[in-house]
Coordinates of C-alpha atoms and ligand atoms in Angstrom, one line a residue:
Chain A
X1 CA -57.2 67.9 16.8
X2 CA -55.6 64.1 16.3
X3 CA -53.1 65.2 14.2
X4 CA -50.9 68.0 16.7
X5 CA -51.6 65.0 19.2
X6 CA -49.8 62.4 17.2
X7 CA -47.1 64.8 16.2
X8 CA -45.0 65.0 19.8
X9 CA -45.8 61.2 20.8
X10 CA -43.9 59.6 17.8
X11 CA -40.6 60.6 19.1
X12 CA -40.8 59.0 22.4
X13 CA -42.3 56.1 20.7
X14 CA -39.3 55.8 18.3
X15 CA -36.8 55.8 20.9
X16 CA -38.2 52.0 22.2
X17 CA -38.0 50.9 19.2
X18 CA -35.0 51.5 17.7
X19 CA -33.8 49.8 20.6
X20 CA -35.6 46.7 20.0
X21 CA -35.0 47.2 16.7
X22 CA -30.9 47.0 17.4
X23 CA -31.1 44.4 19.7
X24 CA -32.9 42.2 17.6
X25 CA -30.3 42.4 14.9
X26 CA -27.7 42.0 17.0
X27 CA -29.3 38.4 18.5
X28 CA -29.5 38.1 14.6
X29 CA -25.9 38.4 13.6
X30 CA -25.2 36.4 17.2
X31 CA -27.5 33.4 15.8
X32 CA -26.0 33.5 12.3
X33 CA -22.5 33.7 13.8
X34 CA -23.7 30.5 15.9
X35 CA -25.4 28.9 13.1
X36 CA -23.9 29.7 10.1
X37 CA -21.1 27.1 10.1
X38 CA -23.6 24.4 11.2
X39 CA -25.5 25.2 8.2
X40 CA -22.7 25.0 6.1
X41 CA -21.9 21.8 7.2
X42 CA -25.2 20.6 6.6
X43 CA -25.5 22.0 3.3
X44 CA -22.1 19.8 2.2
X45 CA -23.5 16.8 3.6
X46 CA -26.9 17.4 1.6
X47 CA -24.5 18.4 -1.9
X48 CA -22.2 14.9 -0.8
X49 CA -25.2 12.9 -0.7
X50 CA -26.8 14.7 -3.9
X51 CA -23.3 14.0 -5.7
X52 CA -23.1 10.5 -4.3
X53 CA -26.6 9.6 -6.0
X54 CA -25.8 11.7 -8.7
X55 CA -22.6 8.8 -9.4
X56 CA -24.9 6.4 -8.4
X57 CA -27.3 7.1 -11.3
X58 CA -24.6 8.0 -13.6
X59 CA -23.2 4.7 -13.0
X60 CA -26.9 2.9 -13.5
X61 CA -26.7 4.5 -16.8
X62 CA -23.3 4.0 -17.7
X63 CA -22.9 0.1 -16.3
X64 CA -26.5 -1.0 -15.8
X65 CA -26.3 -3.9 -13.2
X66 CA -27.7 -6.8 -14.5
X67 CA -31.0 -7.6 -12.2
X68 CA -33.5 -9.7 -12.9
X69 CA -36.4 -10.0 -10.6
X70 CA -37.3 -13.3 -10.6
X71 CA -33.2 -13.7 -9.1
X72 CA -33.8 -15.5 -5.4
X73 CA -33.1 -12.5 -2.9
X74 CA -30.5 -13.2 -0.6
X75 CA -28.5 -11.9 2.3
X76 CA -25.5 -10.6 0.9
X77 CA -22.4 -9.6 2.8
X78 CA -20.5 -6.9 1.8
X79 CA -17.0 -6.2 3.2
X80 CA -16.5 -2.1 4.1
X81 CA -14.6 -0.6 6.4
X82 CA -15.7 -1.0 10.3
X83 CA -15.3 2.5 11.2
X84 CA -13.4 5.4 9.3
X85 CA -9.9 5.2 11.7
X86 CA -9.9 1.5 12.4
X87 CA -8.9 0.5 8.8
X88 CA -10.5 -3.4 9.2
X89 CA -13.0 -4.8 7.1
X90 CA -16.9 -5.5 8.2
X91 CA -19.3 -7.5 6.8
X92 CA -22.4 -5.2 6.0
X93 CA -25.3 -8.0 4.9
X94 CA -27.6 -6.7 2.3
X95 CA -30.5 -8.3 0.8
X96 CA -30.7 -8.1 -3.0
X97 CA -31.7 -10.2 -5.6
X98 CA -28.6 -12.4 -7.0
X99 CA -28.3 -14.7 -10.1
X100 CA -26.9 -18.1 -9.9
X101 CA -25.1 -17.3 -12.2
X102 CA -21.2 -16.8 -11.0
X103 CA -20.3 -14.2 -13.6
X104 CA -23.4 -12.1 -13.2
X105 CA -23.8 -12.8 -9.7
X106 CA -19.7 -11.6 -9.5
X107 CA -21.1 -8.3 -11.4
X108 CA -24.3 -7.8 -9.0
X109 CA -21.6 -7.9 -5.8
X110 CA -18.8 -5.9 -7.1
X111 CA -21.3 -3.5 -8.1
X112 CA -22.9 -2.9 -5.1
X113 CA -19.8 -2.9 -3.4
X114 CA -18.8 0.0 -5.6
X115 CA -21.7 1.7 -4.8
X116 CA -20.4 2.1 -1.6
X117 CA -22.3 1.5 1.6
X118 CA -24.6 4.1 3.2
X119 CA -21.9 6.0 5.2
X120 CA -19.2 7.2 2.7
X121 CA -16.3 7.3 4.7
X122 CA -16.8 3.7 4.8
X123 CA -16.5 2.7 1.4
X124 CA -13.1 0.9 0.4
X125 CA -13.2 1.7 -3.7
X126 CA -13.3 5.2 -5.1
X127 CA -17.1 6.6 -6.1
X128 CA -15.9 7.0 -10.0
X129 CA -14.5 3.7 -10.8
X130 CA -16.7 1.4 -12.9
X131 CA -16.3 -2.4 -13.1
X132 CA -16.3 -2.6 -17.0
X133 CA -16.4 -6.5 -17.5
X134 CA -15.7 -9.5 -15.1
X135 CA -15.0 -13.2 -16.9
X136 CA -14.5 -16.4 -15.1
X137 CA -11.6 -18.5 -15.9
X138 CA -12.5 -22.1 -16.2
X139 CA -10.2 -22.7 -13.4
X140 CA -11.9 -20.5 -11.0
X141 CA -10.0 -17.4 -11.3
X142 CA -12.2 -14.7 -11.9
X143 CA -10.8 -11.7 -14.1
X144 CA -12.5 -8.1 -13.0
X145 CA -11.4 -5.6 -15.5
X146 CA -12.0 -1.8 -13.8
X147 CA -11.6 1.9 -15.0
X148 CA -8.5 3.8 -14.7
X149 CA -10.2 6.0 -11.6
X150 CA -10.2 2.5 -9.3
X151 CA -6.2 3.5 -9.9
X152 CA -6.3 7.2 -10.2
X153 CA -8.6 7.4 -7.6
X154 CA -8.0 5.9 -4.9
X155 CA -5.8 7.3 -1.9
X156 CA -2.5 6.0 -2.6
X157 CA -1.3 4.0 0.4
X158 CA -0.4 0.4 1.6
X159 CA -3.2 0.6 4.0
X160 CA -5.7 1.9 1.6
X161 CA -5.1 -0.4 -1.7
X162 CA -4.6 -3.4 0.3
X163 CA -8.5 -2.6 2.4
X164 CA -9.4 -2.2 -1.6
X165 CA -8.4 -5.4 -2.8
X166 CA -9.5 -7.1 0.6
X167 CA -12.7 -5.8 0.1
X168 CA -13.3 -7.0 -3.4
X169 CA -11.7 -10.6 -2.6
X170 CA -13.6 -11.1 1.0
X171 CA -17.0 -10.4 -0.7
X172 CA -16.7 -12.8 -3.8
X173 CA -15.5 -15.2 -1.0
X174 CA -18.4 -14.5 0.9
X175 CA -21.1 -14.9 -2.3
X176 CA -19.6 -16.8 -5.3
X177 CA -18.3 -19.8 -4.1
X178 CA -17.3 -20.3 -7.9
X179 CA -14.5 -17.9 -7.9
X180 CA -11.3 -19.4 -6.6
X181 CA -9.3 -16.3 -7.4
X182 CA -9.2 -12.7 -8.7
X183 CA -7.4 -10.9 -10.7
X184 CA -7.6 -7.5 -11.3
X185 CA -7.2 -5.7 -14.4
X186 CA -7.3 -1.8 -15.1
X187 CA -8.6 -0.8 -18.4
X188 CA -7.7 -4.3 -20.0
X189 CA -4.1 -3.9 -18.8
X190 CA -2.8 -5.8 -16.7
X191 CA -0.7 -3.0 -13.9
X192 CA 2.1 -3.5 -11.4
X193 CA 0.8 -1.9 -8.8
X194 CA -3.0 -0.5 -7.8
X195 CA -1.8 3.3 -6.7
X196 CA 2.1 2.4 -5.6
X197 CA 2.1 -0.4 -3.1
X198 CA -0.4 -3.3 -3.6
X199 CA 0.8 -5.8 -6.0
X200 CA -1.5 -6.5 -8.9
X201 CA 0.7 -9.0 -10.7
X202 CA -0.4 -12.1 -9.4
X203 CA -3.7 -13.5 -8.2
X204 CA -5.5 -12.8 -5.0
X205 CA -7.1 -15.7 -3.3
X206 CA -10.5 -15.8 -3.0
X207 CA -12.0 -19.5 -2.1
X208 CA -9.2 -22.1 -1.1
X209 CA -10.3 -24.5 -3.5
X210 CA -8.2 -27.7 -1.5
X211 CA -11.5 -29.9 -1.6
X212 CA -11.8 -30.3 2.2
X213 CA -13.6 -28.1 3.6
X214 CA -15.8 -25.0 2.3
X215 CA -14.5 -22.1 3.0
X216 CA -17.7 -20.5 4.1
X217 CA -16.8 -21.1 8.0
X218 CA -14.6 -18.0 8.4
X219 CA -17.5 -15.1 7.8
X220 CA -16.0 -13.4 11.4
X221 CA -12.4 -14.1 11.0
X222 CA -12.3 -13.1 7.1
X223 CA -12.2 -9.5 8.4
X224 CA -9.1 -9.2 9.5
X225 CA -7.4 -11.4 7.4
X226 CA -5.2 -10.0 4.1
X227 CA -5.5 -12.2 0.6
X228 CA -3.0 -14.5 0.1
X229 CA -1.3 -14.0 -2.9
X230 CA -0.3 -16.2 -5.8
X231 CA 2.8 -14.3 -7.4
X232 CA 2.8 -14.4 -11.3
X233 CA 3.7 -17.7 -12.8
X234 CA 7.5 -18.0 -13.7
X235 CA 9.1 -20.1 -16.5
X236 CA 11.6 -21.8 -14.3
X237 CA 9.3 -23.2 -11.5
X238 CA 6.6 -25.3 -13.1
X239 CA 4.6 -24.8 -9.9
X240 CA 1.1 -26.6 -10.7
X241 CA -1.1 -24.2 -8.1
X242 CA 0.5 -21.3 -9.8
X243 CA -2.8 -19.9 -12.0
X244 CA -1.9 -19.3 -15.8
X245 CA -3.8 -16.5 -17.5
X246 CA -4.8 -16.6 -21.0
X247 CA -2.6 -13.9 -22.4
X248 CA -0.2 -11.9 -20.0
Chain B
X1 CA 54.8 18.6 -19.3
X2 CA 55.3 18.3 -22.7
X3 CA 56.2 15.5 -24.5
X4 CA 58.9 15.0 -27.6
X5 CA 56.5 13.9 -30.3
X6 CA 58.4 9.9 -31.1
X7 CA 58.1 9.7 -26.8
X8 CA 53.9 10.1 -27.4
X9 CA 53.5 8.3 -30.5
X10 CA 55.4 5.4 -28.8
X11 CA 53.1 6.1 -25.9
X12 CA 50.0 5.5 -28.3
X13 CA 49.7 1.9 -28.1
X14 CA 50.3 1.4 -24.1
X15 CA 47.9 3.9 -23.7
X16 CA 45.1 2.8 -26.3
X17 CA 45.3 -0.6 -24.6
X18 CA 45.1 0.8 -21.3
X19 CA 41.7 2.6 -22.2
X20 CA 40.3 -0.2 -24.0
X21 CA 41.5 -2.7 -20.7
X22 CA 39.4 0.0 -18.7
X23 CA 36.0 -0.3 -20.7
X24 CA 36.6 -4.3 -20.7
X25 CA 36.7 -4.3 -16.9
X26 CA 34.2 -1.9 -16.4
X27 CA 31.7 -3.9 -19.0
X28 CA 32.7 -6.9 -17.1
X29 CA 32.1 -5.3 -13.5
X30 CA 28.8 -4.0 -14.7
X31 CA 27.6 -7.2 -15.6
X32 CA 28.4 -9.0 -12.9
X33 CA 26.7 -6.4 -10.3
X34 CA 23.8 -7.2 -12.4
X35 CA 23.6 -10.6 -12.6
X36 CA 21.7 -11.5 -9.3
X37 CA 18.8 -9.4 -10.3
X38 CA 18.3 -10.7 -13.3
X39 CA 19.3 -14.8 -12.8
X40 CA 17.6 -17.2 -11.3
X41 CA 18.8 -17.9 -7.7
X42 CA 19.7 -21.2 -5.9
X43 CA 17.5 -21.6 -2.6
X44 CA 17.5 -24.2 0.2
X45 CA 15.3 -27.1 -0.5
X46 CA 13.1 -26.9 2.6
X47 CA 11.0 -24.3 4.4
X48 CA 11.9 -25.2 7.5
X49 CA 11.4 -22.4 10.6
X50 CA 13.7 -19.4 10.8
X51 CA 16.9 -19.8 13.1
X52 CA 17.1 -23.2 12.4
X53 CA 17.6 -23.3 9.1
X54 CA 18.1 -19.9 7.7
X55 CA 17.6 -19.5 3.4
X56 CA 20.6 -18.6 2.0
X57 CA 20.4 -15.4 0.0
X58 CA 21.8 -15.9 -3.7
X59 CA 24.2 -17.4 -6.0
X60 CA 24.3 -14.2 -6.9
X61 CA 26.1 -12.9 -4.2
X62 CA 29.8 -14.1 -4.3
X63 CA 29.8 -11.4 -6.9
X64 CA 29.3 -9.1 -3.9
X65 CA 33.1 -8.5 -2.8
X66 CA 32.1 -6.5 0.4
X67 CA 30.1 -9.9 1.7
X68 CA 31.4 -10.7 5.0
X69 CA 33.2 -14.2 5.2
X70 CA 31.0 -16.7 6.5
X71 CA 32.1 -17.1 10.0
X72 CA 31.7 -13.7 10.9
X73 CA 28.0 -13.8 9.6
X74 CA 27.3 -17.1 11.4
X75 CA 27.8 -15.6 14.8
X76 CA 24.8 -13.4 13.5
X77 CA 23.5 -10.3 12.8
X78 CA 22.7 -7.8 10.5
X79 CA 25.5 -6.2 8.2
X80 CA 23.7 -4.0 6.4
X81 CA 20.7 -1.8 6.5
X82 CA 18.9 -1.0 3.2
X83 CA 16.7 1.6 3.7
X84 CA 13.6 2.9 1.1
X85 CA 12.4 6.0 1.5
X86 CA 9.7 4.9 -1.3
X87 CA 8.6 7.0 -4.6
X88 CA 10.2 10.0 -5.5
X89 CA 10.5 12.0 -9.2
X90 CA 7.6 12.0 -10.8
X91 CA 5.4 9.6 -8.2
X92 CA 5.0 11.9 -5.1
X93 CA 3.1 9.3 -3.6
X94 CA -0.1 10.0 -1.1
X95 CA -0.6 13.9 -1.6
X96 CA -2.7 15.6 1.6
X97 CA -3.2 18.9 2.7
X98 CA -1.3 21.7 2.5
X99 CA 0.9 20.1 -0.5
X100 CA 2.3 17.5 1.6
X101 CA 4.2 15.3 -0.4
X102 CA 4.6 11.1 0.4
X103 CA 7.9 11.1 -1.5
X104 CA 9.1 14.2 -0.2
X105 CA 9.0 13.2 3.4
X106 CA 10.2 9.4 3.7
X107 CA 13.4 11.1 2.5
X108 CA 13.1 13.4 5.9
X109 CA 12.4 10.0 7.6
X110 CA 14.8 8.0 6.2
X111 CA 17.8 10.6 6.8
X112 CA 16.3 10.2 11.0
X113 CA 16.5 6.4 10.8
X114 CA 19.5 6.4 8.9
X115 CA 21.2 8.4 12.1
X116 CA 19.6 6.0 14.7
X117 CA 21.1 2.9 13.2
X118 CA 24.5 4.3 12.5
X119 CA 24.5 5.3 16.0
X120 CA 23.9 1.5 17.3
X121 CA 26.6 0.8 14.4
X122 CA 25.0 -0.7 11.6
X123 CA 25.9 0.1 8.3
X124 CA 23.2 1.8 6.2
X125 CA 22.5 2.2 2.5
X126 CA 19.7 4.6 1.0
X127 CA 18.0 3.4 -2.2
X128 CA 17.9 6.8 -3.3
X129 CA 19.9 10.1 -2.8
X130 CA 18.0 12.6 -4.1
X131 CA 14.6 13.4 -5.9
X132 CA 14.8 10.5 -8.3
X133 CA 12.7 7.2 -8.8
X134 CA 14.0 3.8 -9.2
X135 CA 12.1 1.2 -10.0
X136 CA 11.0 -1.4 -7.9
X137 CA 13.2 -4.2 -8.5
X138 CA 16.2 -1.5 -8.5
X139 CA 15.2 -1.1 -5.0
X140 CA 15.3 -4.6 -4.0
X141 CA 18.2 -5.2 -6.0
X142 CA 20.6 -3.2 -3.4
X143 CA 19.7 -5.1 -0.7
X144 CA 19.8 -8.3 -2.8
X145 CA 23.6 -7.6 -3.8
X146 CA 24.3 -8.1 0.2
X147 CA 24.5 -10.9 2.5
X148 CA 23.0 -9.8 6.1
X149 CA 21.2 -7.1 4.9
X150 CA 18.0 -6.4 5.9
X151 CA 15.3 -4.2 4.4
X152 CA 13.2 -1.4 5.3
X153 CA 10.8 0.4 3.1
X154 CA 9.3 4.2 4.3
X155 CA 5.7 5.2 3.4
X156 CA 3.1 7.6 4.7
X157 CA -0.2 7.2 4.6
X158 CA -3.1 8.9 3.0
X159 CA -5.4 7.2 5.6
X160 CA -5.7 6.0 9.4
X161 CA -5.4 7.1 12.7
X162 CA -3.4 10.4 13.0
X163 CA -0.1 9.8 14.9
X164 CA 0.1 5.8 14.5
X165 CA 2.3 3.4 12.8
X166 CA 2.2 0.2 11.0
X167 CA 4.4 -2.1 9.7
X168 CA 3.6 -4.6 6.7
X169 CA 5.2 -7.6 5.6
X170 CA 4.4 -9.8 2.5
X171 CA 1.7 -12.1 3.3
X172 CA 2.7 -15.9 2.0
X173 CA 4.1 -16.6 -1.3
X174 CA 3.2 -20.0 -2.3
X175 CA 6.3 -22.9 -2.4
X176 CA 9.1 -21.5 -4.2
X177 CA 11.3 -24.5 -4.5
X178 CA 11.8 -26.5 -7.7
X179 CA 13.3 -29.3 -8.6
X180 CA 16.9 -27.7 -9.5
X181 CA 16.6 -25.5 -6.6
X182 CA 16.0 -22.0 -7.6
X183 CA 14.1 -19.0 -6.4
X184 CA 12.4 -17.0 -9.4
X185 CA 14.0 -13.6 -9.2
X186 CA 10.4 -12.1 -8.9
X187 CA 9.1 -14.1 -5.5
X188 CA 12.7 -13.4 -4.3
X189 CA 11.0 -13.1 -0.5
X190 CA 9.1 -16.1 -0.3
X191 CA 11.9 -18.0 1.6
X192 CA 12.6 -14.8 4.0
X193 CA 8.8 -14.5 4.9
X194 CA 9.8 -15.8 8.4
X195 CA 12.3 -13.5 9.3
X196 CA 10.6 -10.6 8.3
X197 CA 7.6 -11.4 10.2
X198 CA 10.1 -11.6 12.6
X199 CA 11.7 -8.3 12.1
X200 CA 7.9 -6.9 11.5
X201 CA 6.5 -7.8 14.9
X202 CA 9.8 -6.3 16.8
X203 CA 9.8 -3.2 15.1
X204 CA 5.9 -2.8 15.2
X205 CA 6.0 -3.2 18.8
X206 CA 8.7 -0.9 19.5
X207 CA 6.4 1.5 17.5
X208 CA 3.2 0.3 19.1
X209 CA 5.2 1.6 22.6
X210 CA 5.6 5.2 21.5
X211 CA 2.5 5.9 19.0
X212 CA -0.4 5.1 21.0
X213 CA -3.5 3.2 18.6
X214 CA -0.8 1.5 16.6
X215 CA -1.0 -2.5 16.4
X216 CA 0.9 -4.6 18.3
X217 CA 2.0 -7.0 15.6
X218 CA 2.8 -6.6 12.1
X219 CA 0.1 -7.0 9.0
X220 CA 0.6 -8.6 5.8
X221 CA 0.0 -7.2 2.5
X222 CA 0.7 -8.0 -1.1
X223 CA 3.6 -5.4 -1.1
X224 CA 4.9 -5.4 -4.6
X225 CA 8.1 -3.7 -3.3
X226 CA 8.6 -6.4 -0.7
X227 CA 7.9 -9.2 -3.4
X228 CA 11.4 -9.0 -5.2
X229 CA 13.6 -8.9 -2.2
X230 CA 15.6 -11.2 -1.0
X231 CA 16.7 -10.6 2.4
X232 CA 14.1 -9.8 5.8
X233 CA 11.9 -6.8 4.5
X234 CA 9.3 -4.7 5.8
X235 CA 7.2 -1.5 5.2
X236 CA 6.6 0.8 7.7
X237 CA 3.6 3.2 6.8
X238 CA 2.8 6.4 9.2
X239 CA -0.6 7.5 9.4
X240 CA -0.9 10.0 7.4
X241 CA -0.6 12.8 5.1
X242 CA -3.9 14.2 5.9
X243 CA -2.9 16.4 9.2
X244 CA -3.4 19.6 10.1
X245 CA 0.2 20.4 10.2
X246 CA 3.3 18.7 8.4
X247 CA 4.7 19.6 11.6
X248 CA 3.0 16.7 13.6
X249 CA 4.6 14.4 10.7
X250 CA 8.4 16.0 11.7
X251 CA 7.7 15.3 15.4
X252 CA 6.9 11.6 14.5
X253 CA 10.3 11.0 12.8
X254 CA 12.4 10.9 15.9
X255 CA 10.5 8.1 17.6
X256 CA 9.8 5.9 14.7
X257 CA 13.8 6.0 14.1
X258 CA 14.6 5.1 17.4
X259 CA 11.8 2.4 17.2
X260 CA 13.0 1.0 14.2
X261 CA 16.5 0.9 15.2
X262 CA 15.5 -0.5 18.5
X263 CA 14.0 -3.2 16.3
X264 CA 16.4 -4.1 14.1
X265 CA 18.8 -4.4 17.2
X266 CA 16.2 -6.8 18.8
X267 CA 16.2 -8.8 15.5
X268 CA 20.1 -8.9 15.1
X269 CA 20.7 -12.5 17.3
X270 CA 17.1 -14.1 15.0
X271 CA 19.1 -13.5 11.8
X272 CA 21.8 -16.6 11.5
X273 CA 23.4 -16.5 8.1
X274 CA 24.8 -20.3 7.6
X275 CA 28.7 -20.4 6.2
X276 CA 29.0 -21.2 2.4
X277 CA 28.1 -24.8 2.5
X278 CA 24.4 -24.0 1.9
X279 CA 25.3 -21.9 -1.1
X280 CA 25.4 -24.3 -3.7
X281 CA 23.0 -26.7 -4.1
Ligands
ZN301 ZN1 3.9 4.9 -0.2

C-alpha cells in the first residue's frame, strides 16, 4: 500500500528541488566568481611570506648572524623605506641584542637590515643578497663585501640604488659610531657602479669624524639626507681626507 | 682617365706623401680630441659661489676649435646641450612589464627634448645615435670637449610614483684644488656642483608644475655618470618602468621636454663663462 503511494509524489517533490538545487549552484559559481580572486591574493601573500622566511632561514644557515646572548639589548634603528611610493628613508627602531664590538655589531645591523623589515615592499636591499664579510679599516672606513645578487638584484635605478646605499650608510651611522665610512664591495671586487647609476668607487660617509660634535643629533633629519661621497683617491691631489684603501 | 705610365710613377711620391701627411694629421687630431679626458685639468683656486666666480672648464679645451671666443660666452649662456639618453647595447637598464626597456626609451625621450631645445635655439649633441653603449667617461667626455655646455642625463625608473619626475645632481665632492691647480679628471664635477644644483632646482620645478607628486627641488646622489663631467650636469629619472602601459611613458615625453627646455632657458643668464684669463693658472 506505501509503495503505489510513494510512487506519484516523488515527481512533484523533485521539481522543488532541482530548483533549489540550481539556484544554489548558481549563488555558488556567483560567490567563487566574487571570491576567487581574493583568495588568490591571499594565497600569494601567504606563499610571499612562506618564501620570505624561507630566505630568511636559508640565510641563517648560509651567514649565521653572530648573536650572543649575553650582548646588551638595545634599540636599534633601522633605515627602510617610509612608505612604498614616497621613496625616503625611516627609521624603524628594533630591539636586538648587539655586541660592542664595531665589526660584529656592523654584521648584526646590516644583517637585519637585509632581512628586510616586516612589510616587504619596504625593504631597500634585495631578499637574496648576503653580506659575506664586513672589516674595519683602522681609519674608520668600514669595508662590507656583498653577493653578486645585492647587484643583480636589485631594481636598477638612481632612485633605487641610491635608497640602497642610504639605507646601509644611515644605519651604521645610527649604531656604530666606530665606522666613519663604507665602502662597498661586490664579491671582493671592487665595481663601478651598484646596478647602472650609483657610484661605488669612492667611500660613502657614514660618521663625520671632525671631532666637534657627535653626529648622533641628526636621527630625524638623516632621512632625507643622501651620503656624501668621498670620490676615489687620485695620484695628483694628495688630498689628506681622501680615505686610501689597502689594495684597489 | 687614364694615365701614361712615367705621368703615375712620377705621381708616386706626391701621392705617397700625401697619404702618409693624412695619417699624421689624423694621429695628431685624434690625440688631441683626447687629451682633456685623459689629463689632468687646471681649475680656479677657490670655491667661491656660482655667478661670481664661475670654474673654468679645462685646459683641455682650446683643443676644442668650435669653442666660442670668450666675449661671446661672457655675456652668458649655454652653447651647447649634451644630452644622455643613458645605457644602451647590452645594458637595457631598468626592465618592467611588458618588456619595457630603460635604454630603449631615453632614446624616445631624448629625440623629444632634443626638439624642444632646438626649438628655443640651443644647439644639441646626443651621446649616442643608435643602440650602442659608451662608457661612462665617453659620455662625459663630449660635454667636457665644450665650453658652455651643459649636461643632461635621461633615466627611467624601476621604482616611484607613476607619472612623476625627479632630477639628481652629484651630492658634494670633497675640495678638489691642489697646490698646482688641477682637477683630477675623475671628480671633474666637483667645481660645477653649484651650477648644477642650479640647473637641477629649475628644471625640477618646471617638472614639479606639470607631473603632479614630483619634488620641488632637485636630490643629490652619488651619480657615477655625473662624477666625470665637467660642465653643469643633471639626471633626470621618470617614474617608472613598472606601468600598465608603455603608453603612459610616451605621453610623459612631451612635458618633460618642454620642462627641461624651459629649464635650461631659465638657467641660461646663471651660467657666466669668464674670458681666457682664468684659463691658465
Ligand atoms: Zn638608468
Amino acid at each position: 500500500m506505501t509503495e503505489p503511494r510513494m510512487e506519484p509524489a516523488k515527481h512533484p517533490l523533485n521539481r522543488p528541488l532541482r530548483f533549489w538545487l540550481i539556484t544554489l549552484l548558481v549563488f555558488a559559481v556567483l560567490g567563487a566568481a566574487i571570491f576567487a580572486p581574493i583568495l588568490g591574493k591571499r594565497m600569494k601573500r601567504a606563499a610571499r611570506l612562506q618564501q620570505q622566511s624561507e630566505e630568511q632561514a636559508r640565510r641563517e644557515l648560509t651567514q649565521p648572524i653572530p648573536v650572543n646572548p649575553s650582548d646588551p639589548r638595545v634599540k636599534a634603528k633601522l633605515f627602510w623605506l617610509s612608505d612604498a611610493d614616497n621613496s625616503v628613508l625611516a627609521p624603524v627602531v628594533v630591539e636586538l641584542p648587539l655586541s660592542n664590538d664595531p665589526v660584529l655589531r656592523s654584521k648584526q645591523v646590516l644583517n637585519t637590515l637585509l632581512a628586510g623589515p616586516v612589510d616587504a615592499e619596504l625593504r631597500t636591499l634585495p631578499p637574496d643578497a648576503v653580506l659575506l664579510a664586513f672589516y674595519l679599516l683602522p681609519d674608520g672606513t668600514g669595508v662590507a663585501d656583498f653577493s653578486a645578487a645585492l647587484a643583480t638584484s636589485i631594481p636598477s635605478g638612481i632612485a633605487s640604488e641610491q635608497l640602497a646605499v642610504d639605507s646601509m650608510a644611515r644605519t651604521l651611522e645610527a649604531n656604530v659610531p666606530q665606522v666613519k665610512r663604507l665602502k662597498i664591495l661586490i664579491h671582493g671586487q671592487e665595481v663601478e657602479t651598484l646596478a647602472g647609476h650609483v657610484d661605488l668607487t669612492g667611500t660613502f660617509v657614514v660618521n663625520a669624524d671632525t671631532g666637534q660634535t657627535p653626529a648622533n643629533s641628526a636621527a630625524a633629519g638623516a632621512a632625507s639626507k643622501t651620503s656624501a661621497f668621498i670620490a676615489p683617491p687620485s695620484p695628483l691631489t694628495p688630498d689628506h681626507r681622501v680615505v686610501k684603501l689597502a689594495q684597489r | 682617365m687614364l694615365l701614361p705610365v712615367g705621368n703615375l710613377s712620377s705621381l708616386r711620391l706626391p701621392f705617397i706623401s700625401g697619404i702618409a701627411s693624412l695619417f699624421l694629421t689624423g694621429a695628431v687630431t685624434a690625440l688631441a680630441l683626447k687629451s682633456p679626458s685623459q689629463t689632468q685639468q687646471p681649475a680656479v683656486a677657490s670655491r667661491a659661489p656660482f655667478a661670481s666666480s664661475i670654474p673654468v672648464g679645462q685646459g683641455g679645451t682650446s683643443v676644442t676649435l668650435g669653442s666660442p671666443p670668450a666675449a661671446e660666452a661672457a655675456q652668458g649662456g649655454v652653447n651647447m646641450v649634451v644630452l644622455d639618453p643613458a645605457h644602451g647595447g647590452t645594458d637595457l637598464g631598468a626592465r618592467g612589464t611588458g618588456g619595457i626597456q630603460e635604454s630603449e626609451i631615453t632614446m624616445e625621450f631624448a629625440a623629444e627634448v632634443r626638439r624642444a631645445l632646438e626649438q628655443q635655439g640651443f644647439q644639441v649633441v646626443l651621446t649616442r645615435q643608435g643602440n650602442d653603449n659608451p662608457s661612462f667617461d665617453d659620455r662625459s667626455a663630449i660635454a667636457n670637449a665644450q665650453r658652455g655646455a651643459v649636461f643632461i642625463t635621461l633615466h627611467i625608473a624601476s621604482t616611484g610614483l607613476p607619472g612623476t619626475v625627479r632630477v639628481y645632481v652629484n651630492s658634494d665632492l670633497p675640495p678638489v684644488t691642489s697646490p698646482n691647480g688641477f682637477i683630477p679628471w675623475d671628480r671633474a664635477q666637483a667645481p660645477y656642483l653649484g651650477l648644477s644644483r642650479k640647473l637641477g632646482d629649475l628644471v625640477q620645478g618646471m617638472l614639479m608644475q606639470r607631473f603632479k607628486g614630483s619634488p620641488d627641488t632637485a636630490q643629490t646622489g652619488t651619480i657615477r655618470q655625473l662624477r666625470t663631467t665637467a660642465a653643469p650636469a643633471i639626471a633626470v629619472e621618470v617614474s617608472s618602468v613598472v606601468v600598465n602601459d608603455r603608453s603612459d611613458l610616451d605621453h610623459m615625453a612631451p612635458g618633460v621636454a618642454d620642462a627641461i627646455a624651459r629649464g635650461v632657458v631659465a638657467f641660461k643668464p646663471f651660467y657666466v663663462i669668464p674670458g681666457t684669463g682664468g684659463a691658465s693658472p
